[in-house]
Tab-separated table of C-alpha atoms in Angstrom:
chain	number	residue	atom	x	y	z
A	1	MET	CA	-46.089	19.907	-8.875
A	2	PHE	CA	-48.681	19.265	-6.182
A	3	SER	CA	-52.397	19.837	-6.550
A	4	LEU	CA	-53.983	23.124	-5.496
A	5	TRP	CA	-57.081	21.220	-4.392
A	6	PHE	CA	-56.361	20.187	-0.818
A	7	GLY	CA	-58.304	17.465	0.873
A	8	ASP	CA	-60.107	17.960	4.160
A	9	ALA	CA	-57.380	16.270	6.165
A	10	GLY	CA	-57.970	18.288	9.322
A	11	MET	CA	-55.491	19.741	11.754
A	12	LEU	CA	-52.258	18.155	12.910
A	13	VAL	CA	-50.622	18.754	16.289
A	14	LEU	CA	-46.891	18.151	16.434
A	15	HIS	CA	-45.026	17.928	19.735
A	16	ALA	CA	-41.255	18.378	19.987
A	17	GLY	CA	-39.564	18.856	23.317
A	18	ASN	CA	-41.508	21.492	25.248
A	19	LYS	CA	-43.160	22.981	22.172
A	20	SER	CA	-46.332	22.101	20.298
A	21	PHE	CA	-47.508	23.204	16.860
A	22	ARG	CA	-51.067	22.994	15.468
A	23	LEU	CA	-51.066	23.085	11.676
A	24	PRO	CA	-53.132	22.083	8.618
A	25	SER	CA	-51.932	18.568	7.880
A	26	CYS	CA	-52.557	18.752	4.123
A	27	ILE	CA	-49.777	21.293	3.434
A	28	LEU	CA	-47.113	19.359	5.302
A	29	ALA	CA	-48.274	16.090	3.773
A	30	GLU	CA	-48.011	17.559	0.257
A	31	GLN	CA	-44.442	18.770	0.849
A	32	SER	CA	-43.124	15.804	2.834
A	33	SER	CA	-43.458	12.295	1.441
A	34	ALA	CA	-42.287	10.895	4.781
A	35	ILE	CA	-45.060	12.654	6.691
A	36	ARG	CA	-47.590	11.779	3.983
A	37	ASN	CA	-46.745	8.081	4.180
A	38	PHE	CA	-46.769	8.169	7.972
A	39	LEU	CA	-50.238	9.719	8.023
A	40	PHE	CA	-51.958	7.945	5.158
A	41	TYR	CA	-49.850	4.955	4.066
A	42	PRO	CA	-48.454	3.299	7.214
A	43	ASN	CA	-47.039	0.354	5.292
A	44	LEU	CA	-44.749	2.801	3.426
A	45	ALA	CA	-43.734	4.798	6.487
A	46	THR	CA	-40.001	5.440	6.936
A	47	ILE	CA	-40.215	7.352	10.220
A	48	GLN	CA	-41.258	6.354	13.694
A	49	ALA	CA	-43.201	8.617	16.024
A	50	GLU	CA	-45.931	8.434	18.629
A	51	LYS	CA	-49.356	9.080	17.095
A	52	HIS	CA	-52.756	9.414	18.716
A	53	THR	CA	-56.049	11.195	18.034
A	54	CYS	CA	-57.540	13.876	20.255
A	55	PRO	CA	-61.204	14.780	19.562
A	56	ALA	CA	-60.617	18.443	20.395
A	57	ALA	CA	-57.256	19.071	18.698
A	58	GLY	CA	-57.137	16.430	15.962
A	59	LEU	CA	-54.331	14.041	15.119
A	60	SER	CA	-51.340	14.395	17.445
A	61	ILE	CA	-47.763	13.270	16.754
A	62	THR	CA	-44.767	13.396	19.094
A	63	LEU	CA	-41.440	13.828	17.298
A	64	ASP	CA	-38.011	12.973	18.713
A	65	ASP	CA	-36.327	15.950	17.012
A	66	PRO	CA	-34.972	19.077	18.774
A	67	GLU	CA	-37.744	21.611	19.251
A	68	GLU	CA	-35.720	24.488	17.752
A	69	ALA	CA	-35.017	22.502	14.581
A	70	VAL	CA	-38.685	21.490	14.291
A	71	GLU	CA	-39.804	25.103	14.560
A	72	HIS	CA	-37.337	26.250	11.881
A	73	PHE	CA	-38.454	23.395	9.627
A	74	LEU	CA	-42.179	24.010	10.034
A	75	ARG	CA	-41.863	27.755	9.558
A	76	ALA	CA	-39.890	27.123	6.361
A	77	VAL	CA	-42.695	24.846	5.098
A	78	TYR	CA	-45.627	27.077	6.020
A	79	ASP	CA	-44.102	30.564	5.567
A	80	SER	CA	-42.503	31.156	2.151
A	81	GLY	CA	-40.610	34.203	3.401
A	82	TYR	CA	-39.100	32.590	6.475
A	83	PHE	CA	-36.259	30.745	4.728
A	84	GLU	CA	-35.406	32.255	1.363
A	85	PRO	CA	-32.572	31.088	-0.927
A	86	PRO	CA	-29.098	32.648	-0.859
A	87	PRO	CA	-27.959	35.397	-0.847
A	88	THR	CA	-30.678	36.154	1.725
A	89	PRO	CA	-29.027	35.899	5.170
A	90	ALA	CA	-29.957	33.009	7.468
A	91	SER	CA	-28.605	31.932	10.838
A	92	LEU	CA	-26.569	28.749	10.913
A	93	ASP	CA	-28.985	27.264	13.464
A	94	LYS	CA	-31.827	27.798	10.990
A	95	VAL	CA	-29.835	26.333	8.085
A	96	LEU	CA	-28.881	23.197	10.015
A	97	GLY	CA	-32.364	22.730	11.458
A	98	VAL	CA	-34.045	22.972	8.069
A	99	LEU	CA	-31.370	20.819	6.434
A	100	SER	CA	-31.486	17.964	8.928
A	101	LEU	CA	-35.289	17.739	8.994
A	102	GLY	CA	-35.716	18.570	5.311
A	103	ALA	CA	-33.592	15.501	4.611
A	104	LYS	CA	-35.197	13.326	7.298
A	105	TYR	CA	-38.773	14.088	6.246
A	106	ASP	CA	-37.985	14.244	2.532
A	107	VAL	CA	-38.754	17.843	1.577
A	108	PRO	CA	-36.421	18.193	-1.435
A	109	PHE	CA	-36.730	21.926	-2.013
A	110	LEU	CA	-35.800	22.702	1.590
A	111	ARG	CA	-32.943	20.210	1.605
A	112	LYS	CA	-31.454	21.751	-1.540
A	113	ARG	CA	-32.045	25.315	-0.373
A	114	SER	CA	-30.372	24.730	2.979
A	115	LEU	CA	-27.432	22.989	1.292
A	116	LYS	CA	-26.940	26.037	-0.926
A	117	HIS	CA	-26.839	28.179	2.208
A	118	LEU	CA	-24.358	25.838	3.867
A	119	GLU	CA	-22.127	25.889	0.786
A	120	THR	CA	-21.674	29.652	1.080
A	121	GLY	CA	-19.829	29.137	4.364
A	122	TYR	CA	-18.281	25.754	3.600
A	123	PRO	CA	-17.373	25.948	-0.101
A	124	SER	CA	-15.556	23.546	-2.387
A	125	SER	CA	-13.156	26.039	-4.002
A	126	LEU	CA	-10.175	27.853	-2.512
A	127	GLN	CA	-11.262	31.220	-3.888
A	128	ALA	CA	-14.723	30.915	-2.330
A	129	TYR	CA	-13.204	29.791	0.957
A	130	GLU	CA	-10.870	32.777	1.134
A	131	PHE	CA	-13.808	35.147	0.573
A	132	ARG	CA	-16.360	33.225	2.614
A	133	LYS	CA	-16.710	35.926	5.262
A	134	SER	CA	-18.301	38.167	2.635
A	135	LEU	CA	-20.034	35.412	0.640
A	136	SER	CA	-21.549	33.352	3.446
A	137	THR	CA	-25.211	33.875	4.290
A	138	PHE	CA	-24.434	33.183	7.961
A	139	SER	CA	-21.656	34.389	10.233
A	140	THR	CA	-18.242	32.735	9.913
A	141	ALA	CA	-16.607	35.129	12.389
A	142	ARG	CA	-13.449	33.899	14.079
A	143	GLU	CA	-10.947	35.396	16.503
A	144	TYR	CA	-7.698	33.606	15.710
A	145	GLY	CA	-5.663	32.920	18.827
A	146	GLN	CA	-8.624	33.396	21.164
A	147	ALA	CA	-10.383	30.621	23.055
A	148	TYR	CA	-12.713	29.136	20.468
A	149	SER	CA	-14.833	27.602	23.198
A	150	GLU	CA	-15.953	31.114	24.151
A	151	ARG	CA	-18.568	32.183	21.641
A	152	THR	CA	-18.284	35.785	20.502
A	153	GLU	CA	-21.340	37.844	19.677
A	154	GLY	CA	-22.426	36.987	16.141
A	155	GLY	CA	-19.701	34.383	15.834
A	156	ILE	CA	-19.678	30.615	15.620
A	157	ASP	CA	-18.153	28.496	18.347
A	158	ILE	CA	-16.814	24.978	18.208
A	159	GLU	CA	-20.226	23.449	18.932
A	160	ALA	CA	-21.644	24.971	15.766
A	161	THR	CA	-18.727	23.708	13.683
A	162	LEU	CA	-19.116	20.212	15.092
A	163	SER	CA	-22.849	20.422	14.345
A	164	VAL	CA	-22.074	21.206	10.701
A	165	LEU	CA	-19.891	18.106	10.511
A	166	GLN	CA	-22.538	15.998	12.243
A	167	VAL	CA	-25.410	17.083	9.983
A	168	ALA	CA	-23.429	16.999	6.721
A	169	HIS	CA	-22.156	13.517	7.553
A	170	ALA	CA	-25.619	12.296	8.545
A	171	ILE	CA	-27.233	13.339	5.259
A	172	ASP	CA	-24.201	12.260	3.191
A	173	ALA	CA	-23.364	15.764	1.916
A	174	ARG	CA	-19.685	14.880	1.778
A	175	TRP	CA	-18.645	17.860	-0.378
A	176	ILE	CA	-19.348	20.080	2.657
A	177	LEU	CA	-17.001	18.123	4.904
A	178	PRO	CA	-13.478	19.153	3.763
A	179	SER	CA	-13.868	22.848	4.587
A	180	ALA	CA	-15.882	21.969	7.709
A	181	TYR	CA	-13.136	19.634	8.926
A	182	TYR	CA	-10.595	22.333	8.120
A	183	GLU	CA	-12.484	24.863	10.215
A	184	CYS	CA	-12.857	22.359	13.050
A	185	CYS	CA	-9.130	21.667	13.149
A	186	MET	CA	-8.397	25.389	13.490
A	187	TYR	CA	-9.624	25.143	17.081
A	188	SER	CA	-7.169	24.174	19.796
A	189	LEU	CA	-6.917	20.450	20.389
A	190	LYS	CA	-7.902	20.980	24.011
A	191	ASP	CA	-11.100	22.776	23.017
A	192	ILE	CA	-11.981	19.989	20.592
A	193	LEU	CA	-11.389	17.083	22.949
A	194	THR	CA	-13.081	18.610	25.991
A	195	HIS	CA	-16.222	19.915	24.311
A	196	PRO	CA	-19.360	17.872	25.101
A	197	LYS	CA	-20.471	18.048	21.468
A	198	TYR	CA	-17.305	16.239	20.368
A	199	LEU	CA	-18.179	13.338	22.646
A	200	GLU	CA	-21.619	13.101	20.988
A	201	LEU	CA	-20.102	12.459	17.564
A	202	ASP	CA	-19.784	8.933	16.288
A	203	THR	CA	-16.379	7.282	16.243
A	204	TYR	CA	-15.918	7.824	12.506
A	205	LEU	CA	-16.128	11.618	12.806
A	206	ARG	CA	-13.966	11.776	15.918
A	207	ASP	CA	-11.259	9.705	14.231
A	208	ARG	CA	-11.333	11.899	11.122
A	209	ILE	CA	-10.968	15.036	13.217
A	210	MET	CA	-7.901	13.661	14.997
A	211	ILE	CA	-6.298	12.459	11.754
A	212	GLY	CA	-7.117	15.758	10.073
A	213	TYR	CA	-5.720	17.812	12.922
A	214	THR	CA	-2.320	16.148	12.592
A	215	ASN	CA	-2.319	16.445	8.795
A	216	GLN	CA	-3.428	20.066	8.909
A	217	LEU	CA	-0.653	20.936	11.347
A	218	SER	CA	1.921	19.284	9.084
A	219	ALA	CA	0.576	21.130	6.035
A	220	THR	CA	1.728	24.451	7.477
A	221	HIS	CA	5.355	23.507	6.787
A	222	HIS	CA	4.497	23.057	3.115
A	223	ILE	CA	2.735	26.419	2.957
A	224	ALA	CA	5.766	28.114	4.548
A	225	GLY	CA	8.063	26.853	1.775
A	226	PHE	CA	8.354	30.341	0.281
A	227	LEU	CA	10.429	31.356	3.309
A	228	TYR	CA	13.142	28.812	2.479
A	229	GLU	CA	13.322	28.816	-1.321
A	230	SER	CA	16.239	30.338	-3.184
A	231	SER	CA	16.111	33.979	-4.217
A	232	ALA	CA	14.863	35.021	-7.642
A	233	GLU	CA	17.351	34.865	-10.531
A	234	ALA	CA	16.978	38.602	-11.127
A	235	CYS	CA	17.632	39.446	-7.474
A	236	LYS	CA	20.610	41.771	-7.032
A	237	GLU	CA	21.208	40.730	-3.417
A	238	PRO	CA	20.216	37.058	-3.311
A	239	PHE	CA	21.998	36.233	-0.038
A	240	LYS	CA	20.426	39.188	1.723
A	241	CYS	CA	16.891	38.336	0.573
A	242	LEU	CA	17.315	34.701	1.514
A	243	GLU	CA	18.650	35.650	4.935
A	244	VAL	CA	15.697	38.004	5.556
A	245	ARG	CA	13.227	35.213	4.892
A	246	ARG	CA	15.111	32.547	6.814
A	247	SER	CA	15.675	34.841	9.794
A	248	TYR	CA	11.971	35.472	9.981
A	249	ALA	CA	11.256	31.748	9.648
A	250	GLU	CA	13.455	30.995	12.662
A	251	THR	CA	11.278	33.199	14.876
A	252	ALA	CA	7.891	32.440	13.297
A	253	GLY	CA	6.129	30.197	15.791
A	254	TRP	CA	3.172	29.602	13.471
A	255	ILE	CA	5.247	27.345	11.238
A	256	ASN	CA	5.309	24.673	13.955
A	257	ASN	CA	2.020	25.136	15.794
A	258	CYS	CA	-0.541	26.652	13.427
A	259	THR	CA	-3.460	24.612	12.081
A	260	ASP	CA	-4.649	27.307	9.667
A	261	PRO	CA	-2.096	26.944	6.858
A	262	ILE	CA	-4.347	28.638	4.310
A	263	GLY	CA	-5.103	31.748	6.321
A	264	THR	CA	-2.139	32.225	8.604
A	265	TRP	CA	-0.106	34.373	6.148
A	266	GLU	CA	-2.134	37.483	5.338
A	267	PRO	CA	-1.674	39.999	2.470
A	268	GLY	CA	-0.202	42.652	4.747
A	269	ASP	CA	2.452	40.271	6.094
A	270	TRP	CA	4.621	40.637	2.996
A	271	GLN	CA	5.327	44.252	3.799
A	272	TRP	CA	5.225	43.816	7.559
A	273	TYR	CA	7.679	40.928	7.924
A	274	LEU	CA	9.633	40.820	4.646
A	275	TRP	CA	9.927	44.537	3.940
A	276	ASP	CA	13.692	44.248	3.372
A	277	CYS	CA	13.333	41.740	0.523
A	278	CYS	CA	13.542	43.016	-3.046
A	279	ASP	CA	10.444	43.231	-5.251
A	280	VAL	CA	11.431	40.334	-7.515
A	281	CYS	CA	11.968	37.991	-4.566
A	282	ILE	CA	8.645	39.039	-3.057
A	283	ALA	CA	6.924	38.366	-6.400
A	284	LYS	CA	8.500	34.896	-6.554
A	285	ALA	CA	7.567	34.170	-2.951
A	286	LYS	CA	3.959	35.242	-3.551
A	287	LYS	CA	3.746	32.899	-6.524
A	288	THR	CA	5.186	30.009	-4.521
A	289	HIS	CA	2.814	30.711	-1.635
A	290	ALA	CA	-0.250	30.854	-3.912
A	291	GLU	CA	0.710	27.616	-5.650
A	292	ALA	CA	1.243	25.882	-2.299
A	293	LYS	CA	-2.237	26.880	-1.153
A	294	GLU	CA	-3.731	25.519	-4.389
A	295	VAL	CA	-1.900	22.226	-3.921
A	296	LEU	CA	-3.111	22.001	-0.323
A	297	TRP	CA	-6.703	22.742	-1.308
A	298	ASP	CA	-6.605	20.118	-4.059
A	299	ARG	CA	-5.587	17.482	-1.517
A	300	LEU	CA	-7.738	18.849	1.316
A	301	PRO	CA	-10.288	15.973	1.267
A	302	ASP	CA	-7.473	13.446	1.602
A	303	LEU	CA	-6.350	15.081	4.859
A	304	TYR	CA	-9.545	13.752	6.438
A	305	GLY	CA	-9.809	10.432	4.635
A	306	LEU	CA	-12.341	11.637	2.064
A	307	PRO	CA	-12.394	10.965	-1.711
A	308	ALA	CA	-10.967	13.515	-4.147
A	309	TRP	CA	-12.850	16.721	-4.961
A	310	GLU	CA	-13.892	15.313	-8.336
A	311	ILE	CA	-15.832	12.516	-6.652
A	312	LEU	CA	-17.321	14.801	-3.998
A	313	LEU	CA	-18.500	17.336	-6.582
A	314	ALA	CA	-20.026	14.562	-8.678
A	315	GLU	CA	-21.993	13.545	-5.583
A	316	ARG	CA	-23.080	17.149	-5.161
A	317	GLN	CA	-24.311	17.336	-8.749
A	318	HIS	CA	-26.388	14.199	-8.224
A	319	ALA	CA	-27.799	15.397	-4.887
A	320	MET	CA	-28.736	18.839	-6.197
A	321	ALA	CA	-30.274	17.647	-9.470
């Protein structure tokens, strides 16, 4: 807990891109150990920035961070209502800006708060992922089959997804990465490879995306296993029910080219495509499908070369303590 007796540290002018901010330095220095060391204990400083003193404006610092991220970060520090915890809505741009700079400048409460926001859209459980559109504090809108490179109003395009991967990787929040990689690999391979943001990523992330894309595509065959399994023992017309499912499978293009194995088969599809199957075979198929999704989610981190969920969640517990 910091002191409520602030020193007369004067005003601080921060420059980022084309924007400048004039603020009381004592508040930022109390919240950020990195800024505090930079201002008052240079031998302990962990950041580098241009610093000079102006008689009229006070101490001036030029940051190398994006101006939008700096503004989100500073507003979150100085305005308690600007960035509230979940379930209060927040834009993804705000979440990522506060997260990246909250981690860089060591403001623990903002780092943890922004991670909690990010977790609502990129969760570590299958159930939370399947309901993330209603649980997320920011938009996770998608138009499956549309050009992901074209951002829809209120939606998130491929650049935003790649930014999530970039920030989460940079601050070592690895428990965010599996569902973020999964979302990334839902985009078409062409959109991924030709987007400028992809080329900005380091080699490690680009390699993981390519490996994950192939693994995610292959996983669809496993998810579609319910279409090929034998009919239920209690089925009165086992050959008919099996033929209905296999006939559909022969014409279902998603089995070979879909990279959304978890979401490609929707609740209404049972009645829409397999309406001629008996109830007991549908019940068995639903069980097989649900179990296959659980198995896929359990091994999701491995698709992208990450440790098991148990290790990732242990890292989360340590980071959020």
